[in-house]
DNA sequence: CGTGGCATGTAAACGGTTACATGATTTA
DNA sequence: TAAATCATGTAACCGTTTACATGCCACG
């Protein structure tokens, strides 16, 4: 296991919520890390196999209460040690990939209105993201447990919120600038239509 | 060509700066898009070949002034059209990958001081990023050209700046919280040493 | 002349997604 | 019983990085 972050995400998830199956891991990762990490089944299931083979997790039968047939896993001591070692390593900066920023940068090359459309869309997605994160925040506050892990979760959540809000603020002013710019451009290209009375056939 | 964003990055770069070689493209992408996109030589050179084969770019001999032997490329009309079509498509959200946030989330599982170390490191990297972006901003302001592309560049730059500053602000308060939390933890684990007079042998 | 950096490339390995296949369980 | 959803998995494909190979040019 060299650069296999999937494995560590699984170890980490099992460290806070034992006895999960592949399916549940996928769901838990989506729900908890959705704003900063993702894994697909195609990564999870093979990783579970190899982690079990290495003795870092072990398969266990589902709790009797659960009716469904499924394979659950839990962390071993070796797995916990391995997770801790990884945590202590410097984190790596993943290569940046933001297609929105790319398309915005090339905005002048695009047809009039395209950049504006992309900004509106990014605002929509970020508002959605903000709602999700605020939902998590509310739930966490209501739970108000003494769980010692919670401060770390709240810090992480706080960064997600801060970044999303910053993006939304930027979007506000970008919309203003762009609508000024691009209506100008449209006026040059296709002069104003007067009042459109008729409509499409 | 289906999901090949490398190709579009190249087309876009050539649309704003014609006659670039693979090496120069790599440098230009690094310098201009460094905060939101990256490409490696292993992607660039093969893409140049296939783009040329499709007629979206064409190879041209270096300007006589340039002494070095190298293959330069420029955009064709077909290439420009292709770029425009891509720009008008909705952008895709790339899967989030932020290893820092992952390690912070698991902070309680790590040895005392580890989370703090990671936050200090992320602050360091973000300060570096901020300096780079502010450098670009300064240069752009001084140039103060009438280039119609510039507003789009400045908007993109503005988002990069906003996100970086938000991350730095968050980091400030995270450092405070964490240093309070983790010194507590250390005190419980290894009670205070008094004044260390002797040192390591 | 030799060394170091510039410049161009390629092959292999890897990480990751997608599409597909399958069966079991719940709900209508 | 039919349809939807839960759950597990696999194979193929694709995008990407990494490591390696190579030759040119400038400079000491």
Coordinates of C-alpha atoms (C1' of nucleotides) in Angstrom, one line a residue:
Chain A
X1 CA 0.0 0.0 0.0
X2 CA 1.8 3.1 -1.1
X3 CA -0.4 6.0 -2.2
X4 CA -3.7 4.4 -1.7
X5 CA -5.8 7.0 0.0
X6 CA -9.0 5.0 -0.4
X7 CA -7.6 2.5 2.1
X8 CA -6.9 5.2 4.7
X9 CA -10.4 6.8 4.2
X10 CA -11.8 3.4 4.9
X11 CA -9.6 2.9 8.0
X12 CA -10.5 6.3 9.2
X13 CA -14.3 5.8 8.7
X14 CA -14.1 2.5 10.5
X15 CA -12.2 4.2 13.3
X16 CA -15.2 6.4 14.0
X17 CA -18.0 4.0 13.1
X18 CA -17.2 0.3 13.4
X19 CA -18.9 -2.5 11.6
X20 CA -19.7 -1.1 8.3
X21 CA -20.2 -2.9 5.0
X22 CA -19.0 -1.6 1.6
X23 CA -22.3 -0.1 0.8
X24 CA -22.6 1.6 4.1
X25 CA -19.0 2.9 3.8
X26 CA -19.9 4.5 0.5
X27 CA -22.9 6.2 2.0
X28 CA -21.0 7.3 5.1
X29 CA -18.2 8.8 3.0
X30 CA -20.6 10.6 0.8
X31 CA -22.5 12.0 3.7
X32 CA -19.6 13.0 5.9
X33 CA -16.9 13.9 3.5
X34 CA -19.0 14.8 0.5
X35 CA -17.6 18.3 0.3
X36 CA -13.9 17.3 0.3
X37 CA -13.6 13.6 -0.6
X38 CA -15.3 10.9 -2.7
X39 CA -14.9 7.2 -3.3
X40 CA -16.7 4.9 -5.8
X41 CA -17.7 1.3 -5.3
X42 CA -15.0 0.3 -7.8
X43 CA -12.5 1.5 -5.3
X44 CA -14.1 0.5 -2.1
X45 CA -14.9 -3.2 -2.6
X46 CA -11.4 -4.2 -3.8
X47 CA -9.8 -2.1 -1.1
X48 CA -11.8 -3.9 1.6
X49 CA -10.5 -7.2 0.2
X50 CA -6.9 -6.2 0.3
X51 CA -7.2 -4.5 3.6
X52 CA -8.6 -7.6 5.1
X53 CA -5.9 -9.7 3.5
X54 CA -3.3 -7.4 5.1
X55 CA -5.0 -7.8 8.5
X56 CA -5.7 -4.1 8.8
X57 CA -9.4 -4.7 9.0
X58 CA -11.3 -7.9 9.7
X59 CA -14.6 -9.2 8.4
X60 CA -17.3 -9.9 11.0
X61 CA -20.8 -11.2 10.8
X62 CA -23.5 -8.6 10.9
X63 CA -25.1 -8.0 14.2
X64 CA -27.9 -10.5 14.7
X65 CA -30.5 -7.6 14.7
X66 CA -29.7 -6.9 11.1
X67 CA -31.7 -9.1 8.8
X68 CA -29.8 -8.4 5.6
X69 CA -27.0 -10.5 4.3
X70 CA -23.9 -8.4 4.0
X71 CA -20.3 -8.4 4.9
X72 CA -19.3 -5.9 7.7
X73 CA -15.8 -4.9 8.6
X74 CA -14.1 -3.5 11.6
X75 CA -10.7 -2.0 12.4
X76 CA -7.9 -4.2 13.8
X77 CA -5.1 -2.9 16.1
X78 CA -2.8 -3.1 13.1
X79 CA -5.2 -1.1 11.1
X80 CA -5.4 1.6 13.8
X81 CA -1.7 1.8 14.0
X82 CA -1.4 2.1 10.2
X83 CA -4.0 4.9 10.2
X84 CA -2.1 6.8 12.8
X85 CA 1.1 6.6 10.9
X86 CA -0.6 7.9 7.8
X87 CA -2.2 10.8 9.8
X88 CA 1.3 11.9 11.0
X89 CA 2.7 12.1 7.5
X90 CA 2.5 15.5 5.7
X91 CA -0.6 15.8 3.6
X92 CA -0.3 16.0 -0.1
X93 CA -1.8 18.8 -2.2
X94 CA -3.9 17.1 -4.8
X95 CA -3.6 18.5 -8.3
X96 CA -6.1 21.3 -8.6
X97 CA -9.0 20.7 -11.0
X98 CA -11.7 23.3 -11.2
X99 CA -13.3 23.3 -14.6
X100 CA -15.5 26.2 -13.7
X101 CA -12.5 28.5 -13.2
X102 CA -11.1 27.2 -16.5
X103 CA -14.2 28.1 -18.4
X104 CA -14.5 31.5 -16.7
X105 CA -10.9 32.3 -17.6
X106 CA -11.7 31.6 -21.3
X107 CA -14.9 33.6 -21.0
X108 CA -14.0 36.1 -23.7
X109 CA -13.7 33.3 -26.2
X110 CA -17.1 32.0 -25.5
X111 CA -20.4 33.1 -26.9
X112 CA -22.0 36.1 -25.1
X113 CA -23.8 35.1 -22.0
X114 CA -21.9 31.8 -21.5
X115 CA -19.7 33.0 -18.6
X116 CA -22.8 34.5 -17.0
X117 CA -24.6 31.2 -17.2
X118 CA -21.6 29.4 -15.6
X119 CA -21.5 31.8 -12.7
X120 CA -25.2 31.5 -12.1
X121 CA -24.8 27.7 -12.1
X122 CA -21.9 27.8 -9.7
X123 CA -23.9 30.0 -7.4
X124 CA -26.7 27.4 -7.6
X125 CA -24.4 24.6 -6.7
X126 CA -22.7 26.5 -3.9
X127 CA -26.0 27.5 -2.4
X128 CA -26.9 23.8 -2.4
X129 CA -23.6 23.0 -0.8
X130 CA -24.1 25.6 1.8
X131 CA -27.5 24.3 2.7
X132 CA -26.1 20.8 3.1
X133 CA -23.2 22.0 5.3
X134 CA -25.5 24.2 7.4
X135 CA -27.8 21.2 7.9
X136 CA -24.9 19.2 9.2
X137 CA -23.9 22.0 11.5
X138 CA -27.4 22.3 13.0
X139 CA -27.6 18.6 13.6
X140 CA -24.1 18.6 15.2
X141 CA -25.1 21.5 17.5
X142 CA -28.3 19.9 18.6
X143 CA -26.5 16.6 19.4
X144 CA -24.1 18.6 21.6
X145 CA -22.4 15.4 22.7
X146 CA -19.2 15.3 24.7
X147 CA -17.5 13.2 21.9
X148 CA -13.9 14.3 21.9
X149 CA -13.8 13.8 18.1
X150 CA -16.4 16.5 17.6
X151 CA -14.1 19.5 17.8
X152 CA -12.1 18.2 14.8
X153 CA -15.3 17.5 12.9
X154 CA -16.5 21.1 13.6
X155 CA -13.2 22.5 12.5
X156 CA -13.4 20.6 9.2
X157 CA -17.0 21.6 8.7
X158 CA -16.0 25.2 9.5
X159 CA -13.5 25.3 6.7
X160 CA -16.1 23.9 4.3
X161 CA -18.5 26.6 5.3
X162 CA -15.9 29.3 5.1
X163 CA -14.9 28.3 1.6
X164 CA -18.4 28.0 0.3
X165 CA -19.4 31.3 1.7
X166 CA -16.4 33.0 0.2
X167 CA -17.2 31.5 -3.1
X168 CA -20.8 32.7 -2.9
X169 CA -19.8 36.2 -1.9
X170 CA -17.4 36.3 -4.9
X171 CA -20.2 35.1 -7.1
X172 CA -22.5 38.0 -6.1
X173 CA -20.1 40.6 -7.3
X174 CA -19.0 38.5 -10.3
X175 CA -22.7 38.4 -11.4
X176 CA -22.9 42.2 -11.2
X177 CA -19.7 42.7 -13.2
X178 CA -20.6 40.1 -15.8
X179 CA -24.1 41.2 -16.4
X180 CA -22.8 44.7 -17.0
X181 CA -20.1 43.5 -19.3
X182 CA -22.0 40.9 -21.3
X183 CA -25.1 43.0 -21.9
X184 CA -22.8 45.6 -23.4
X185 CA -21.4 42.9 -25.6
X186 CA -24.8 41.7 -26.6
X187 CA -25.9 45.2 -27.5
X188 CA -23.0 45.5 -29.9
X189 CA -23.6 42.0 -31.4
X190 CA -27.4 42.0 -31.6
X191 CA -28.9 45.5 -31.0
X192 CA -31.8 45.7 -28.6
X193 CA -35.0 44.0 -29.7
X194 CA -37.5 46.5 -28.5
X195 CA -40.4 44.9 -26.8
X196 CA -40.8 41.4 -27.9
X197 CA -44.5 41.1 -28.4
X198 CA -44.7 38.0 -30.5
X199 CA -43.3 34.7 -29.2
X200 CA -42.0 31.5 -30.6
X201 CA -44.4 29.5 -32.9
Chain B
X1 CA -12.3 13.1 -27.8
X2 CA -14.9 12.7 -25.0
X3 CA -13.9 13.8 -21.6
X4 CA -10.4 15.0 -22.4
X5 CA -10.0 18.3 -20.7
X6 CA -6.3 18.4 -21.4
X7 CA -7.1 19.0 -25.0
X8 CA -9.4 21.9 -24.2
X9 CA -6.8 23.4 -21.8
X10 CA -4.4 23.4 -24.7
X11 CA -6.9 24.8 -27.2
X12 CA -7.7 27.5 -24.7
X13 CA -4.1 28.4 -23.9
X14 CA -3.3 28.6 -27.7
X15 CA -6.4 30.9 -28.1
X16 CA -4.8 33.5 -25.9
X17 CA -1.1 32.9 -26.8
X18 CA -0.4 31.4 -30.2
X19 CA 2.7 29.5 -31.3
X20 CA 3.6 27.6 -28.2
X21 CA 5.6 24.4 -27.9
X22 CA 4.7 21.5 -25.5
X23 CA 7.3 22.8 -23.0
X24 CA 6.0 26.3 -23.1
X25 CA 2.4 25.1 -22.8
X26 CA 3.4 23.3 -19.6
X27 CA 5.0 26.4 -18.2
X28 CA 2.1 28.7 -19.3
X29 CA -0.5 26.4 -17.7
X30 CA 1.5 26.2 -14.5
X31 CA 1.9 29.9 -14.3
X32 CA -1.6 31.0 -15.3
X33 CA -3.7 28.2 -14.0
X34 CA -1.6 26.9 -11.2
X35 CA -4.2 27.6 -8.6
X36 CA -7.0 25.7 -10.3
X37 CA -5.5 23.4 -13.0
X38 CA -2.5 21.3 -13.8
X39 CA -1.2 19.2 -16.7
X40 CA 1.9 17.0 -16.9
X41 CA 4.1 16.4 -20.0
X42 CA 2.8 12.9 -20.2
X43 CA -0.6 14.4 -21.0
X44 CA 0.5 17.4 -23.1
X45 CA 2.7 15.8 -25.7
X46 CA 0.4 13.0 -26.7
X47 CA -2.6 15.5 -26.8
X48 CA -0.7 17.8 -29.1
X49 CA -0.2 14.9 -31.5
X50 CA -3.8 13.9 -31.6
X51 CA -5.1 17.4 -31.7
X52 CA -2.9 18.0 -34.7
X53 CA -4.1 14.8 -36.3
X54 CA -7.7 16.0 -35.9
X55 CA -6.9 19.3 -37.4
X56 CA -7.7 21.3 -34.3
X57 CA -4.2 22.7 -34.0
X58 CA -1.5 22.8 -36.6
X59 CA 2.3 22.5 -36.2
X60 CA 4.3 25.5 -37.5
X61 CA 8.0 26.1 -37.6
X62 CA 9.3 28.3 -34.8
X63 CA 9.7 32.0 -35.6
X64 CA 13.1 32.5 -37.2
X65 CA 14.2 34.7 -34.3
X66 CA 14.0 31.7 -32.0
X67 CA 17.2 29.7 -32.2
X68 CA 16.1 26.6 -30.4
X69 CA 14.7 23.6 -32.3
X70 CA 11.2 22.9 -31.2
X71 CA 7.8 22.2 -32.5
X72 CA 5.3 25.0 -32.0
X73 CA 1.5 24.8 -32.5
X74 CA -1.2 27.2 -33.2
X75 CA -5.0 27.0 -33.2
X76 CA -7.0 26.3 -36.4
X77 CA -10.5 27.6 -37.1
X78 CA -11.8 24.1 -36.4
X79 CA -9.9 24.2 -33.1
X80 CA -11.4 27.5 -32.1
X81 CA -14.9 26.3 -32.9
X82 CA -14.3 23.1 -30.9
X83 CA -13.1 25.2 -27.9
X84 CA -16.2 27.4 -28.1
X85 CA -18.5 24.4 -28.1
X86 CA -16.9 23.0 -25.0
X87 CA -17.1 26.4 -23.3
X88 CA -20.8 26.5 -23.8
X89 CA -21.3 23.1 -22.1
X90 CA -22.1 23.0 -18.4
X91 CA -19.0 22.6 -16.4
X92 CA -18.4 19.5 -14.4
X93 CA -17.7 19.4 -10.7
X94 CA -14.5 17.4 -10.4
X95 CA -14.5 14.9 -7.5
X96 CA -13.3 16.7 -4.4
X97 CA -9.9 15.6 -3.0
X98 CA -8.6 17.5 -0.1
X99 CA -6.3 15.3 1.9
X100 CA -5.7 18.1 4.5
X101 CA -9.4 18.1 5.4
X102 CA -9.4 14.4 5.7
X103 CA -6.5 14.3 8.1
X104 CA -8.0 17.2 10.1
X105 CA -11.3 15.3 10.4
X106 CA -9.5 12.3 11.8
X107 CA -7.5 14.6 14.1
X108 CA -8.6 12.9 17.3
X109 CA -7.2 9.6 16.2
X110 CA -3.8 11.1 15.5
X111 CA -1.0 11.7 18.0
X112 CA -1.2 15.0 20.0
X113 CA 0.1 17.9 17.9
X114 CA -0.4 16.3 14.6
X115 CA -3.5 18.3 13.6
X116 CA -1.9 21.4 14.8
X117 CA 1.1 20.7 12.6
X118 CA -1.1 20.1 9.6
X119 CA -2.9 23.4 10.1
X120 CA 0.4 25.3 10.4
X121 CA 1.5 23.7 7.2
X122 CA -1.7 24.5 5.3
X123 CA -1.3 28.1 6.5
X124 CA 2.3 28.1 5.1
X125 CA 1.2 26.8 1.8
X126 CA -1.8 29.2 1.6
X127 CA 0.4 32.2 2.4
X128 CA 2.7 31.1 -0.4
X129 CA -0.3 30.8 -2.7
X130 CA -1.6 34.2 -1.7
X131 CA 1.7 35.8 -2.4
X132 CA 1.8 34.3 -5.9
X133 CA -1.7 35.4 -6.7
X134 CA -1.1 38.9 -5.4
X135 CA 2.0 39.0 -7.5
X136 CA -0.1 38.2 -10.6
X137 CA -2.7 40.8 -9.5
X138 CA 0.0 43.5 -9.2
X139 CA 1.4 42.7 -12.6
X140 CA -2.0 42.7 -14.2
X141 CA -2.8 46.1 -12.7
X142 CA 0.4 47.7 -13.8
X143 CA -0.1 46.4 -17.4
X144 CA -3.5 48.0 -17.4
X145 CA -4.1 47.0 -21.0
X146 CA -7.3 47.3 -22.9
X147 CA -7.3 43.6 -23.6
X148 CA -11.0 42.5 -23.6
X149 CA -10.0 39.2 -22.1
X150 CA -8.6 40.8 -19.0
X151 CA -11.9 41.2 -17.1
X152 CA -12.4 37.4 -17.3
X153 CA -8.8 36.8 -16.1
X154 CA -9.3 39.2 -13.2
X155 CA -12.6 37.6 -12.2
X156 CA -10.9 34.2 -12.1
X157 CA -8.0 35.6 -10.2
X158 CA -10.4 37.2 -7.8
X159 CA -12.0 33.9 -7.0
X160 CA -8.6 32.4 -6.3
X161 CA -7.8 35.3 -4.0
X162 CA -11.1 35.1 -2.2
X163 CA -10.8 31.4 -1.5
X164 CA -7.2 31.6 -0.4
X165 CA -8.0 34.5 2.0
X166 CA -11.0 32.6 3.4
X167 CA -8.8 29.6 4.0
X168 CA -6.2 31.7 5.8
X169 CA -8.8 33.4 8.0
X170 CA -10.2 30.1 8.9
X171 CA -6.6 28.9 9.7
X172 CA -6.0 31.7 12.1
X173 CA -8.9 30.8 14.3
X174 CA -8.3 27.0 13.9
X175 CA -4.8 27.5 15.2
X176 CA -6.1 29.2 18.3
X177 CA -8.7 26.5 19.0
X178 CA -6.3 23.7 18.3
X179 CA -3.4 25.0 20.4
X180 CA -5.8 25.3 23.3
X181 CA -7.2 21.8 22.7
X182 CA -4.0 20.0 22.1
X183 CA -1.9 21.5 24.8
X184 CA -4.7 20.3 27.2
X185 CA -4.4 16.9 25.7
X186 CA -0.6 16.9 26.1
X187 CA -0.9 18.0 29.7
X188 CA -3.0 15.0 30.4
X189 CA -0.7 12.6 28.6
X190 CA 2.6 13.8 29.7
X191 CA 2.3 16.2 32.7
X192 CA 4.3 19.4 32.6
X193 CA 8.1 19.0 32.7
X194 CA 8.9 21.9 35.0
X195 CA 11.9 23.8 33.8
X196 CA 14.0 21.5 31.6
X197 CA 17.5 22.3 32.7
X198 CA 19.4 19.3 31.5
X199 CA 19.3 18.4 27.9
X200 CA 19.7 15.4 25.6
X201 CA 23.0 13.6 25.9
Chain C
dC1 C1' 35.4 19.7 -23.5
dG2 C1' 32.2 18.6 -20.0
dT3 C1' 28.4 19.6 -17.2
dG4 C1' 24.0 21.2 -16.4
dG5 C1' 19.8 22.7 -17.7
dC6 C1' 16.5 23.1 -21.7
dA7 C1' 13.3 20.6 -24.4
dT8 C1' 10.9 16.6 -26.2
dG9 C1' 9.2 12.6 -25.8
dT10 C1' 7.5 7.4 -24.3
dA11 C1' 6.1 3.2 -21.5
dA12 C1' 4.5 1.4 -17.7
dA13 C1' 2.0 1.6 -13.7
dC14 C1' -1.6 3.4 -11.2
dG15 C1' -5.8 5.4 -9.4
dG16 C1' -10.4 6.0 -10.4
dT17 C1' -14.8 5.9 -12.8
dT18 C1' -18.2 3.6 -15.5
dA19 C1' -20.9 0.2 -17.0
dC20 C1' -22.5 -4.0 -16.4
dA21 C1' -24.1 -8.3 -13.9
dT22 C1' -26.4 -10.4 -10.2
dG23 C1' -29.3 -11.6 -6.5
dA24 C1' -31.9 -10.5 -2.2
dT25 C1' -35.2 -7.8 0.2
dT26 C1' -38.9 -4.6 0.7
dT27 C1' -43.1 -2.4 -0.8
dA28 C1' -47.1 -1.8 -3.7
Chain D
dT1 C1' -46.1 -11.0 -8.2
dA2 C1' -44.0 -7.0 -10.0
dA3 C1' -41.2 -3.1 -9.3
dA4 C1' -38.1 -0.6 -6.7
dT5 C1' -34.3 -0.5 -4.0
dC6 C1' -30.6 -2.6 -1.3
dA7 C1' -26.3 -4.7 -1.7
dT8 C1' -22.2 -6.7 -3.7
dG9 C1' -19.1 -7.2 -6.9
dT10 C1' -16.1 -7.2 -11.5
dA11 C1' -14.0 -5.9 -16.0
dA12 C1' -12.8 -2.5 -19.0
dC13 C1' -11.6 1.7 -19.9
dC14 C1' -9.6 6.2 -19.3
dG15 C1' -7.0 9.9 -17.5
dT16 C1' -2.8 10.9 -15.1
dT17 C1' 1.6 10.5 -13.0
dT18 C1' 6.1 8.7 -12.8
dA19 C1' 10.3 7.3 -14.3
dC20 C1' 13.1 6.9 -17.8
dA21 C1' 15.5 8.0 -22.3
dT22 C1' 17.5 11.2 -25.3
dG23 C1' 19.6 15.0 -27.6
dC24 C1' 20.5 20.0 -27.9
dC25 C1' 22.5 24.2 -26.4
dA26 C1' 24.9 27.5 -23.4
dC27 C1' 28.4 28.4 -20.3
dG28 C1' 32.5 27.8 -17.6

